[in-house]
Amino acid sequence: MPAMSSPSRSLSDQQDVARLIPQVPAPVGAPPLPDRYGIPRLVLMVKDPHSLFAYWELPGVGPDHPLRLAVQFAEGGEVVGQAVGALGCCHLNVPEGGRCYRAILRDGAGQTLLVSNVVYTPPGRPSGIVDAAWPCRSALGPWFDLEPGTFSSFAVATAPGGRSSP
Amino acid sequence: MSRPSAMENGYLAIVLHAHLPFVRHPENRAHLEELWLFEAITDTYLPLLDVMQGWVNDGVPFRLTMSVTPPLASMLADPLLLGRYVEHLERSIALCHEEMRRTRGAPGLHRLARLYRDRFVQAREAFLHRYDRDLLGALRDFTRHGLELIASAATHALLPLTEPYLAAARAQIRAGVEHHRRVFGLDPAGFWLPECAYSPALDALLLEEGIRYTFTDTHGILHGIPRPKHAMFAPVYTPRGLAVFARDVETSKQVWSATEGYPGDFDYREFYRDVGHDLPWEYLAPYLPWGVRADTGLKYFRITGRTEHKELYDPERALAKAREHAHNFVFNRVHQLRYLRGQMDQKPIVVAPYDAELFGHWWFEGPWFLDEVVRRVHEVDHDVRLVTPSAYLDEYPTQQVMEVSPSSWGYKGYFEVWLDGANDWIYRHLHRAAEVMESLASAFPEPSSLEERALNQAARELMLAQSSDWAFIMKTGTVVDYAVRRTREHLHRFFALAGQLAQRKVDEAYLADLEARDNVLPFVDYRAYREPSARAGAPALPVQAFRRG
């Protein structure tokens, strides 16, 4: 199978549009959504500096077909990999924030089947790069040590013994 | 009375983000989730308008920045929901009268029941007569005094999670800005990113729509590249020229901290003790048309302590505490800005953004607090001056350029709340729908009138499915069934319309039904999806660009 960089593929005619749409009648109520769309797809998403989420679909490949999902730096160098099926999703830990990553789905022979979009992870820490025209003030340094997301509504709502409101 | 700007050491920008998911359910005579809107009108929007009117009446030169999302604005302009709100007020007043009878022998409770009766009666008076049901118009009027209204995304989609389908992010931004223009008759200078969620691909999309500035959480700037000279006490520009203000951490802590936050004070009203859950069902049933227990707004107790035992709420004591907290808040800003001014070669700005619904709904005394903060700044503490982001940029147009870090103001600071095991299943479908919508937009360059209606409704259904509220609810575990149902329903409706369009067989009756149900975003234009996704996920500039010298 040829490799394809799936999310950037564009469709322009109505035949392609029709192919993308689940072949289900207009529903009544809210039944589950289809578990697959029949289109090769590998998408990578950023969750935080050190974790990504990937989902994929490789139509026409049976459950016994050995596949491997790998995440690598955009410039090369695999950082994590695992055996997967032809349809799935997973959360993946990556070693460094502030880097660009892509995911690759390969078959048992190592042939590339799907390539994801490239994502950029948050640095997760203050930068060591200083703009000479805007030198930092050391007196403001303590603010750079703050842990992100400490004072969010969700953190408070779920804190053990947290206050009653909000 | 104005005062010379040289007196202050710095600025305080208070930003309120008003948002509710679109919870309009014409299919039912009464629908429980519509109560979210009714409570917010009574508890938050009307009290905030009253507070602003008080500032105008007393000549207090306030400066306040506020976003009103399109789903909320659509509901605040919807005759069906506004009519139901009046019915809700009538039921609430009737319940208060019943409560006044029931508590006749208990003076403390009786006084509170009467207080709530008066409050609902005043809300009815203000809503029907003072504002003539037009709260959006009232907000628009305050822009002539000191309110800066800013835009937000079409349906509160968490924009970084639309990637790599950036056309969906563009459509959310464009529809949100256009809705703002139509509703308020103003070009917005600022844009509230839902959940403060930023990624580097968004700045270009915001600039395309004429946006001048936005906000991120603290670490959006603190973790930017290169290191920010002024920490989060001055805005920065992205490489493309979007100004970004970061949330101040101290003002966040004083409100949101689980241990130190003002709203948890033991004298404040206990949100979670409502007669709707305490009194017999037979007694409450005439006032709860949803057929299930729900909050009534009648809450008789104060937080009291970390205990199940609750004491009666004392409004005077709570008001005094709100004033005390407001003075403490301003006192801390005075010292914060005095210190920062000594470290900076420009006046610092402390940006304090909050959910608007915190004030009044979750934190009953919040409007009193806000009122007193603004009056205190004006009357007493001249070291601090209120400002809008636009005015600050006018005074200090030159700022550092940096690549702002992806971030949000959610738990742990990134996107985990909206992308974890409880809700990650939605993105396969949302992305597929976005891709189909892009293709449809390209496939119909000159649609018929019916097709154009179907394309716009498909855009509405996709946008409604993208609302971050559903993923948030799935994560927090509150009304998960409702959030799952809404996600599925809108996606099914989207795919049904897409299928009809692809076959050139639009079912007009089906379309009209959806247009009547999901009538959010009346000005949406599907053509926003025409421009293809690009630049997905990559930083706007390579980091090496900042390695100078």
XYZ file of C-alpha atoms in Angstrom:
715
model
C 0.000 0.000 0.000
C 1.328 3.472 -0.763
C 2.065 5.832 2.070
C -0.203 8.828 2.375
C -0.116 11.869 4.539
C -3.723 11.512 5.414
C -5.163 14.683 7.005
C -3.817 17.052 4.402
C -5.493 15.177 1.572
C -8.133 17.352 0.005
C -11.216 16.286 -1.861
C -12.846 18.415 -4.427
C -15.601 16.607 -6.246
C -18.925 15.295 -5.114
C -18.000 11.701 -5.713
C -15.320 11.999 -3.066
C -17.731 13.810 -0.763
C -20.221 10.990 -1.001
C -17.520 8.449 -0.253
C -16.647 10.182 3.009
C -20.135 10.110 4.433
C -21.306 7.161 6.529
C -23.842 5.121 4.600
C -26.529 5.357 7.220
C -30.006 6.820 7.002
C -30.860 10.024 8.829
C -31.294 8.724 12.363
C -33.937 9.233 14.961
C -32.484 10.013 18.388
C -28.804 9.566 19.046
C -27.545 6.070 18.272
C -23.817 5.463 18.421
C -21.695 6.870 15.661
C -20.011 4.488 13.222
C -16.868 2.887 14.568
C -15.125 3.331 11.222
C -15.420 5.473 8.115
C -13.657 3.247 5.607
C -10.942 5.748 4.822
C -7.235 5.423 5.615
C -6.453 7.888 8.348
C -3.812 8.516 10.985
C -4.178 11.658 13.069
C -1.930 12.871 15.864
C -3.109 15.366 18.500
C -1.340 17.210 21.305
C -2.499 16.685 24.862
C 0.329 18.264 26.845
C 4.119 18.663 26.570
C 4.704 14.984 27.126
C 1.675 13.194 25.758
C -0.047 12.829 22.438
C -3.202 11.147 21.255
C -3.374 9.201 18.010
C -6.258 7.579 16.193
C -6.119 5.638 12.993
C -8.021 3.491 10.548
C -6.595 1.278 7.844
C -9.429 -0.261 5.825
C -9.078 -3.626 4.207
C -6.576 -4.951 6.744
C -7.614 -7.901 8.875
C -7.205 -8.094 12.631
C -4.378 -10.618 12.311
C -2.254 -8.329 10.200
C 0.701 -7.202 12.323
C 0.985 -3.427 12.407
C 3.206 -1.099 14.370
C 2.514 2.488 15.327
C 5.597 4.607 15.863
C 6.015 8.205 16.912
C 9.131 9.995 15.819
C 10.578 13.450 15.890
C 9.556 15.286 12.737
C 13.193 15.386 11.670
C 13.552 11.642 12.326
C 14.343 9.376 15.245
C 11.701 7.094 16.721
C 10.731 7.867 20.296
C 7.977 5.352 20.991
C 6.347 2.432 19.200
C 3.809 -0.283 19.851
C 1.946 -3.092 18.106
C -1.575 -2.081 17.083
C -4.566 -3.211 15.073
C -5.940 -1.690 11.903
C -8.424 0.469 13.799
C -7.737 2.139 17.099
C -6.550 4.973 19.222
C -4.065 5.453 22.019
C -2.404 7.994 24.262
C 1.359 8.137 23.873
C 4.074 9.576 26.068
C 6.855 11.468 24.346
C 10.148 12.497 25.899
C 10.443 16.182 25.134
C 8.213 19.223 25.076
C 8.793 21.914 22.487
C 9.364 19.403 19.692
C 7.622 18.425 16.473
C 6.421 14.850 16.168
C 4.705 12.665 13.620
C 3.263 9.179 13.813
C 3.809 6.390 11.292
C 1.862 3.168 10.833
C 3.956 0.380 9.367
C 3.289 -3.233 8.447
C 5.226 -6.218 9.710
C 7.851 -5.776 7.024
C 8.480 -2.212 8.116
C 6.767 -0.683 5.112
C 5.126 2.668 5.810
C 1.363 2.535 5.359
C 0.153 5.791 6.898
C 1.849 8.987 7.996
C 0.180 11.425 10.349
C 0.177 15.170 10.492
C 3.039 16.864 12.310
C 2.282 18.273 15.756
C 4.181 20.676 17.976
C 4.195 19.997 21.711
C 4.243 22.826 24.259
C 7.687 23.447 25.716
C 6.388 22.862 29.232
C 9.034 25.097 30.774
C 10.444 28.598 30.395
C 12.671 29.096 27.412
C 16.411 29.398 27.744
C 16.448 31.666 24.732
C 16.680 35.350 25.538
C 16.073 38.103 23.044
C 18.960 40.547 23.426
C 16.624 43.429 22.670
C 14.271 42.335 25.469
C 16.503 41.131 28.305
C 14.723 39.479 31.204
C 14.474 41.060 34.621
C 15.786 38.782 37.335
C 13.297 40.262 39.811
C 10.493 38.712 37.781
C 12.172 35.308 37.843
C 10.051 33.683 40.567
C 6.948 33.845 38.392
C 8.604 31.538 35.877
C 8.592 28.695 38.411
C 4.798 28.452 38.521
C 3.180 25.129 37.723
C 0.717 25.454 34.811
C -2.960 24.857 35.412
C -2.938 25.212 39.184
C -5.867 27.576 39.404
C -8.453 26.191 37.033
C -12.127 25.706 37.745
C -11.791 21.985 37.096
C -8.917 21.638 39.550
C -10.985 23.251 42.267
C -14.152 21.336 41.485
C -12.360 18.011 41.774
C -9.981 18.796 44.609
C -10.464 16.438 47.567
C -12.024 18.419 50.343
C -12.293 21.356 47.999
C -14.551 24.168 48.922
C -18.225 24.016 48.260
C -18.407 26.624 45.571
C -17.678 27.338 42.844
C -14.352 62.245 38.219
C -11.232 61.436 36.233
C -7.729 61.578 37.556
C -4.369 62.040 35.865
C -2.919 58.841 34.457
C 0.512 59.574 35.941
C -0.743 58.677 39.421
C -1.092 54.971 38.946
C 1.673 52.409 39.053
C -0.054 50.102 36.665
C -3.231 48.681 35.266
C -5.811 46.074 36.122
C -7.782 44.524 33.264
C -10.847 42.608 34.440
C -12.146 40.280 31.740
C -15.414 38.370 31.996
C -16.174 35.500 29.660
C -19.915 34.849 29.387
C -20.790 31.508 27.879
C -23.353 28.759 28.040
C -23.723 25.869 25.634
C -26.686 26.026 23.298
C -29.432 24.363 25.349
C -32.570 25.223 23.447
C -35.061 22.369 23.295
C -38.260 23.331 21.497
C -39.186 19.647 21.231
C -40.116 19.609 24.921
C -42.512 21.828 26.817
C -39.906 22.073 29.539
C -36.340 20.862 29.338
C -34.082 20.661 32.356
C -30.914 21.934 30.681
C -32.661 25.187 29.724
C -32.553 25.921 33.440
C -28.824 26.645 32.981
C -29.777 29.715 30.973
C -32.550 30.828 33.307
C -30.311 30.594 36.362
C -27.529 32.495 34.633
C -29.866 35.336 33.615
C -31.195 35.740 37.144
C -27.973 35.111 39.024
C -25.343 36.637 36.750
C -26.392 38.630 33.686
C -29.043 40.823 35.313
C -26.926 41.512 38.421
C -23.909 42.410 36.274
C -26.026 44.805 34.233
C -27.282 46.331 37.471
C -23.748 46.765 38.721
C -22.694 48.478 35.494
C -25.741 50.729 35.612
C -24.766 51.680 39.142
C -21.311 52.716 37.972
C -22.837 54.824 35.219
C -25.333 56.435 37.600
C -22.599 57.272 40.097
C -20.090 58.499 37.538
C -17.614 55.711 38.182
C -15.384 55.514 35.084
C -15.231 51.737 34.867
C -13.280 49.710 32.343
C -14.402 46.143 31.828
C -13.807 43.659 29.020
C -16.423 41.036 28.309
C -17.057 38.308 25.778
C -20.497 36.915 25.054
C -20.345 33.734 23.013
C -22.673 33.211 20.050
C -24.575 30.310 21.658
C -25.352 32.482 24.664
C -26.148 35.502 22.523
C -28.405 33.367 20.321
C -30.308 32.131 23.356
C -30.571 35.637 24.817
C -32.248 36.716 21.580
C -34.514 33.703 21.191
C -38.221 34.438 21.754
C -39.009 30.862 22.779
C -36.371 30.794 25.495
C -37.090 34.317 26.669
C -40.756 33.436 27.006
C -39.850 30.344 28.956
C -37.594 32.450 31.167
C -40.536 34.636 32.125
C -42.550 31.511 32.930
C -39.652 30.317 35.032
C -39.624 33.598 36.940
C -43.350 33.317 37.573
C -42.929 29.787 38.927
C -40.020 30.911 41.084
C -42.037 33.789 42.524
C -44.933 31.439 43.225
C -42.601 29.040 45.021
C -41.229 31.923 47.078
C -44.759 32.831 48.170
C -45.350 29.228 49.132
C -42.078 29.228 51.029
C -43.020 32.431 52.833
C -46.193 30.661 53.996
C -44.317 27.500 54.983
C -41.658 29.366 56.971
C -43.992 31.772 58.748
C -43.020 30.316 62.101
C -39.300 30.421 61.427
C -38.213 34.061 61.174
C -34.726 33.363 59.826
C -35.962 31.184 56.980
C -38.951 33.433 56.356
C -36.709 36.452 55.909
C -34.631 34.585 53.335
C -37.721 33.379 51.478
C -38.893 36.983 51.281
C -35.462 38.060 50.098
C -35.646 35.561 47.252
C -39.203 36.632 46.443
C -38.015 40.216 46.132
C -35.048 39.149 44.065
C -37.162 37.241 41.535
C -39.710 40.056 41.356
C -36.917 42.542 40.697
C -35.474 40.238 38.042
C -38.865 40.100 36.321
C -39.199 43.858 36.487
C -35.712 44.435 35.093
C -36.014 41.817 32.387
C -39.447 42.816 31.118
C -39.443 46.555 31.642
C -36.001 48.022 32.255
C -34.352 45.977 29.505
C -37.439 45.066 27.499
C -36.099 41.464 27.204
C -33.062 42.782 25.326
C -30.030 42.044 27.501
C -27.711 42.137 24.486
C -28.906 45.650 23.712
C -28.256 46.635 27.312
C -24.726 45.321 27.062
C -24.234 47.173 23.791
C -25.318 50.398 25.489
C -22.617 50.021 28.131
C -19.927 50.049 25.441
C -20.529 53.820 25.358
C -19.395 54.011 28.971
C -16.528 51.629 29.684
C -17.416 48.137 28.542
C -15.330 46.605 25.775
C -17.137 43.681 24.176
C -14.966 41.099 22.482
C -15.801 38.153 20.251
C -15.371 34.448 20.819
C -15.587 31.259 18.803
C -18.859 30.243 17.178
C -19.768 27.470 19.611
C -16.902 27.421 22.100
C -14.899 24.782 20.275
C -11.539 24.036 21.816
C -9.723 25.351 18.766
C -6.348 23.573 19.125
C -8.186 20.251 19.065
C -9.721 21.033 15.673
C -6.224 20.586 14.274
C -5.156 19.322 11.814
C -8.425 20.483 10.228
C -7.738 24.168 10.543
C -10.574 25.122 8.234
C -12.818 24.154 11.149
C -10.953 26.535 13.432
C -11.170 29.267 10.827
C -14.910 28.744 10.466
C -15.366 28.868 14.254
C -13.450 32.133 14.463
C -15.038 33.725 11.406
C -18.562 32.818 12.453
C -17.901 34.069 15.977
C -16.578 37.408 14.773
C -19.383 37.833 12.251
C -21.972 37.009 14.893
C -20.458 39.647 17.150
C -20.613 42.241 14.381
C -24.240 41.485 13.614
C -25.421 41.315 17.200
C -23.496 44.225 18.676
C -22.848 46.299 15.540
C -19.182 46.510 16.469
C -15.925 45.243 15.031
C -14.331 43.335 17.892
C -10.743 44.225 18.710
C -10.336 41.234 20.997
C -11.186 37.559 20.878
C -11.705 35.195 23.777
C -10.271 31.788 22.932
C -12.551 29.146 24.479
C -10.878 27.805 27.612
C -7.968 30.168 26.852
C -6.793 27.387 24.547
C -4.077 28.558 22.208
C -1.879 26.945 19.613
C 0.526 28.688 17.245
C -1.644 28.039 14.193
C -4.423 30.247 15.536
C -2.811 33.660 15.359
C -3.015 33.847 11.572
C -6.688 32.884 11.648
C -7.485 35.566 14.210
C -5.583 38.205 12.277
C -7.501 37.245 9.121
C -10.664 38.354 10.897
C -9.245 41.682 12.022
C -8.610 40.640 15.616
C -5.998 42.697 17.421
C -5.545 40.765 20.671
C -6.403 37.634 22.585
C -5.610 35.991 25.927
C -3.773 32.905 27.108
C -3.165 31.379 30.474
C -0.065 32.480 32.365
C 2.310 29.906 30.913
C 1.244 30.737 27.365
C 3.621 33.664 27.674
C 5.914 32.439 30.468
C 6.795 29.383 28.362
C 7.011 31.325 25.135
C 10.111 31.568 22.991
C 12.158 33.653 23.586
C 11.742 34.206 27.302
C 9.408 37.138 28.005
C 11.074 40.200 29.440
C 8.108 41.238 31.547
C 6.825 37.796 32.573
C 3.008 38.003 32.225
C 2.759 41.687 33.107
C 2.850 43.003 29.545
C 1.378 41.646 26.339
C 3.528 40.171 23.594
C 3.078 39.907 19.850
C 3.137 36.655 17.963
C 5.445 36.595 14.941
C 2.494 37.498 12.730
C 1.466 40.434 14.907
C -1.354 39.264 17.175
C -1.158 40.788 20.654
C -1.485 38.243 23.455
C -2.233 39.026 27.102
C -1.635 36.389 29.766
C -3.720 35.655 32.838
C -2.166 36.889 36.058
C -1.619 34.138 38.558
C -2.222 36.057 41.789
C -5.652 37.304 40.817
C -6.491 33.782 39.681
C -5.341 32.344 42.964
C -7.379 34.770 45.042
C -10.523 33.519 43.361
C -9.859 29.951 42.265
C -7.577 28.569 44.974
C -9.275 25.664 46.753
C -7.796 26.777 50.059
C -7.577 30.552 49.803
C -10.148 31.608 47.208
C -12.683 34.216 48.239
C -15.799 32.323 47.056
C -15.195 29.558 49.567
C -15.507 31.882 52.543
C -17.703 30.351 55.206
C -19.962 33.433 55.300
C -20.891 33.134 51.641
C -23.954 31.377 50.391
C -23.749 27.619 50.022
C -24.385 26.816 46.377
C -25.060 23.143 46.884
C -27.897 23.383 49.424
C -31.035 24.223 47.497
C -34.604 23.603 48.636
C -35.135 21.813 45.326
C -33.198 18.921 46.796
C -34.217 19.285 50.439
C -38.020 19.556 50.517
C -40.613 16.844 49.743
C -41.213 16.189 46.070
C -44.987 16.553 46.380
C -44.484 20.058 47.701
C -42.025 21.041 44.972
C -43.603 19.320 41.978
C -45.843 22.228 40.870
C -42.767 24.408 40.523
C -40.449 21.940 38.804
C -41.974 21.250 35.373
C -39.090 19.001 34.424
C -40.504 16.200 36.529
C -37.286 15.759 38.468
C -35.608 17.539 41.334
C -33.589 20.556 40.321
C -32.169 23.734 41.807
C -34.793 26.375 42.528
C -32.412 29.203 43.396
C -33.708 29.215 46.972
C -30.640 28.484 49.042
C -30.950 29.220 52.742
C -27.547 28.350 54.119
C -24.059 29.689 54.207
C -21.015 27.539 53.544
C -20.402 27.515 57.302
C -17.347 25.234 57.149
C -16.115 21.916 55.858
C -19.060 20.227 57.436
C -22.477 18.895 56.589
C -23.924 21.136 59.285
C -24.960 24.405 57.662
C -26.071 27.600 59.350
C -28.550 30.090 57.958
C -27.300 32.518 55.362
C -26.895 36.091 56.578
C -26.992 38.503 53.601
C -25.655 41.492 55.536
C -22.741 39.498 56.844
C -22.031 38.167 53.358
C -22.181 41.655 51.851
C -19.711 42.914 54.433
C -17.418 40.016 53.631
C -17.662 40.707 49.898
C -16.607 44.288 50.549
C -13.783 43.119 52.756
C -12.604 40.756 50.030
C -12.838 43.491 47.416
C -10.684 45.776 49.538
C -8.214 42.962 50.045
C -8.156 42.302 46.316
C -7.433 45.936 45.509
C -4.897 46.190 48.352
C -3.006 43.294 46.832
C -3.125 44.866 43.380
C -1.716 48.097 44.782
C 1.263 46.288 46.231
C 1.655 43.999 43.256
C 1.693 46.883 40.788
C 3.903 49.047 42.997
C 6.504 46.281 43.056
C 6.206 45.534 39.356
C 6.468 49.192 38.394
C 9.879 49.251 40.026
C 10.992 46.370 37.835
C 9.578 47.421 34.492
C 10.212 50.243 32.064
C 6.532 50.455 31.249
C 3.467 50.345 33.446
C 2.545 46.726 34.164
C -0.843 45.263 33.384
C -2.453 42.617 35.560
C -4.974 40.651 33.520
C -7.732 39.027 35.575
C -10.084 36.923 33.414
C -12.944 34.940 34.891
C -16.006 33.066 33.737
C -18.801 35.607 34.009
C -21.105 32.986 35.498
C -18.797 32.732 38.498
C -20.169 36.106 39.549
C -23.633 35.613 40.944
C -24.351 32.031 39.955
C -21.550 30.031 41.528
C -20.412 32.855 43.759
C -23.616 34.551 44.838
C -21.819 37.551 46.268
C -19.579 37.924 43.196
C -21.419 40.951 41.724
C -21.115 42.784 45.072
C -17.410 41.978 45.078
C -16.925 43.216 41.527
C -18.918 46.367 42.227
C -16.796 47.182 45.243
C -13.493 46.446 43.453
C -14.295 48.935 40.710
C -15.552 51.586 43.128
C -12.551 51.102 45.414
C -10.105 51.505 42.541
C -11.842 54.683 41.498
C -12.410 56.252 44.884
C -9.516 55.199 47.054
C -6.603 53.352 45.547
C -5.148 55.575 42.901
C -2.110 53.360 42.426
C -4.271 51.101 40.273
C -6.190 52.048 37.187
C -8.674 49.916 35.311
C -7.938 49.412 31.640
C -9.082 47.517 28.604
C -6.515 45.618 26.537
C -7.177 47.941 23.594
C -6.342 51.006 25.658
C -3.191 49.382 26.994
C -2.017 48.576 23.461
C -2.770 52.135 22.428
C -0.497 53.383 25.211
C 2.191 50.750 24.676
C 2.050 49.668 21.036
C 5.609 48.324 21.012
C 5.968 44.953 22.681
C 8.194 41.923 22.539
C 7.685 39.379 19.747
C 7.586 35.735 20.724
C 6.157 32.354 19.856
C 3.428 31.875 22.452
C 3.237 28.388 23.939
C 0.284 26.090 23.324
C -1.729 26.212 26.531
C -5.160 26.435 28.114
C -6.527 27.537 31.479
C -7.818 24.039 32.152
C -6.552 21.555 34.696
C -2.774 21.125 34.351
C -2.677 23.906 31.793
C -3.022 22.100 28.488
C -5.705 20.020 26.762
C -6.075 17.011 29.025
C -9.534 17.912 30.265
C -10.936 17.755 26.724
C -8.745 14.903 25.462
C -8.619 11.936 27.759
C -10.149 8.503 28.053
C -13.575 9.902 28.866
C -13.942 11.948 25.691
C -11.206 11.105 23.201
C -13.650 9.078 21.093
C -15.330 12.233 19.785
C -12.386 13.529 17.748
C -12.426 10.802 15.104
C -15.965 11.870 14.298
C -15.522 15.625 14.677
C -12.500 15.571 12.391
C -14.256 13.448 9.807
C -17.187 15.817 9.825
C -14.846 18.793 9.450
C -13.188 17.118 6.510
C -16.543 16.426 4.885
C -17.610 20.020 5.505
C -14.470 21.284 3.783
C -15.223 19.073 0.820
C -18.839 20.170 0.670
C -17.831 23.818 0.741
C -15.557 23.236 -2.246
C -18.083 21.091 -4.068
C -20.816 23.758 -3.992
C -19.364 26.971 -5.415
C -22.789 28.116 -6.641
C -25.429 26.321 -4.598
C -29.133 26.696 -5.071
C -31.013 28.517 -2.341
C -32.052 25.219 -0.768
C -28.539 23.819 -0.982
C -27.102 26.936 0.586
C -29.522 26.584 3.490
C -28.490 22.949 3.881
C -24.797 23.829 3.743
C -25.196 26.494 6.394
C -27.230 24.187 8.609
C -24.591 21.482 8.191
C -22.046 24.029 9.393
C -24.251 24.798 12.414
C -24.603 21.111 13.295
C -20.855 20.548 13.045
C -20.150 23.609 15.149
C -22.671 22.565 17.788
C -21.025 19.137 17.987
C -17.651 20.851 18.463
C -18.716 22.718 21.602
C -16.078 22.089 24.262
C -18.824 21.851 26.874
C -19.679 18.300 25.827
C -16.124 17.000 26.237
C -15.842 18.887 29.533
C -19.034 17.321 30.861
C -17.887 13.852 29.795
C -14.684 14.430 31.742
C -16.279 15.852 34.870
C -18.960 13.169 34.900
C -21.911 15.425 35.627
C -24.593 14.998 32.932
C -22.631 12.684 30.694
C -25.638 11.128 28.949
C -26.781 14.560 27.823
C -23.338 15.529 26.525
C -22.937 12.253 24.648
C -26.407 12.576 23.191
C -25.789 16.141 22.020
C -22.496 15.177 20.393
C -24.043 12.250 18.585
C -27.207 14.098 17.583
C -25.420 16.989 15.954
C -23.016 14.713 14.127
C -25.853 12.512 12.889
C -27.702 15.597 11.704
C -24.560 16.855 10.016
C -23.900 13.594 8.183
C -27.542 13.303 7.177
C -27.447 16.757 5.590
C -24.077 16.027 3.995
C -25.466 12.866 2.484
C -28.440 14.716 1.051
C -26.187 17.389 -0.400
C -23.848 14.856 -1.931
C -26.825 13.237 -3.655
C -28.303 16.606 -4.607
C -31.473 15.584 -2.803
C -31.980 17.954 0.085
C -35.038 17.017 2.117
C -36.533 20.449 2.703
C -38.840 19.331 5.492
C -35.956 17.703 7.351
C -33.828 20.790 6.799
C -36.555 23.114 8.016
C -36.958 20.990 11.128
C -33.252 21.272 11.902
C -33.253 25.001 11.188
C -36.056 25.410 13.691
C -34.396 23.243 16.346
C -30.781 24.329 16.065
C -31.227 27.986 15.232
C -27.887 29.113 16.619
C -25.632 31.304 14.444
C -28.205 32.754 12.053
C -25.425 34.478 10.099
C -23.163 31.477 9.560
C -21.663 31.137 6.082
C -20.442 27.692 5.016
C -17.917 29.313 2.664
C -15.599 29.751 5.650
C -14.713 26.081 5.166
C -13.582 26.579 1.589
C -10.012 27.484 2.323
C -8.177 24.224 2.914
C -6.444 23.201 6.091
C -2.855 24.340 6.200
C 0.029 24.768 8.581
C -1.435 22.098 10.801
C 0.424 21.753 14.031
C 3.684 23.367 13.002
C 5.024 26.401 14.832
C 4.655 29.624 12.908
C 8.380 30.252 12.893
C 11.257 27.918 13.639
C 12.639 28.411 17.086
C 16.029 29.187 15.585
C 14.637 32.464 14.269
C 14.922 33.868 17.764
C 18.522 32.890 18.296
C 20.050 36.286 17.944
C 23.642 37.176 18.683
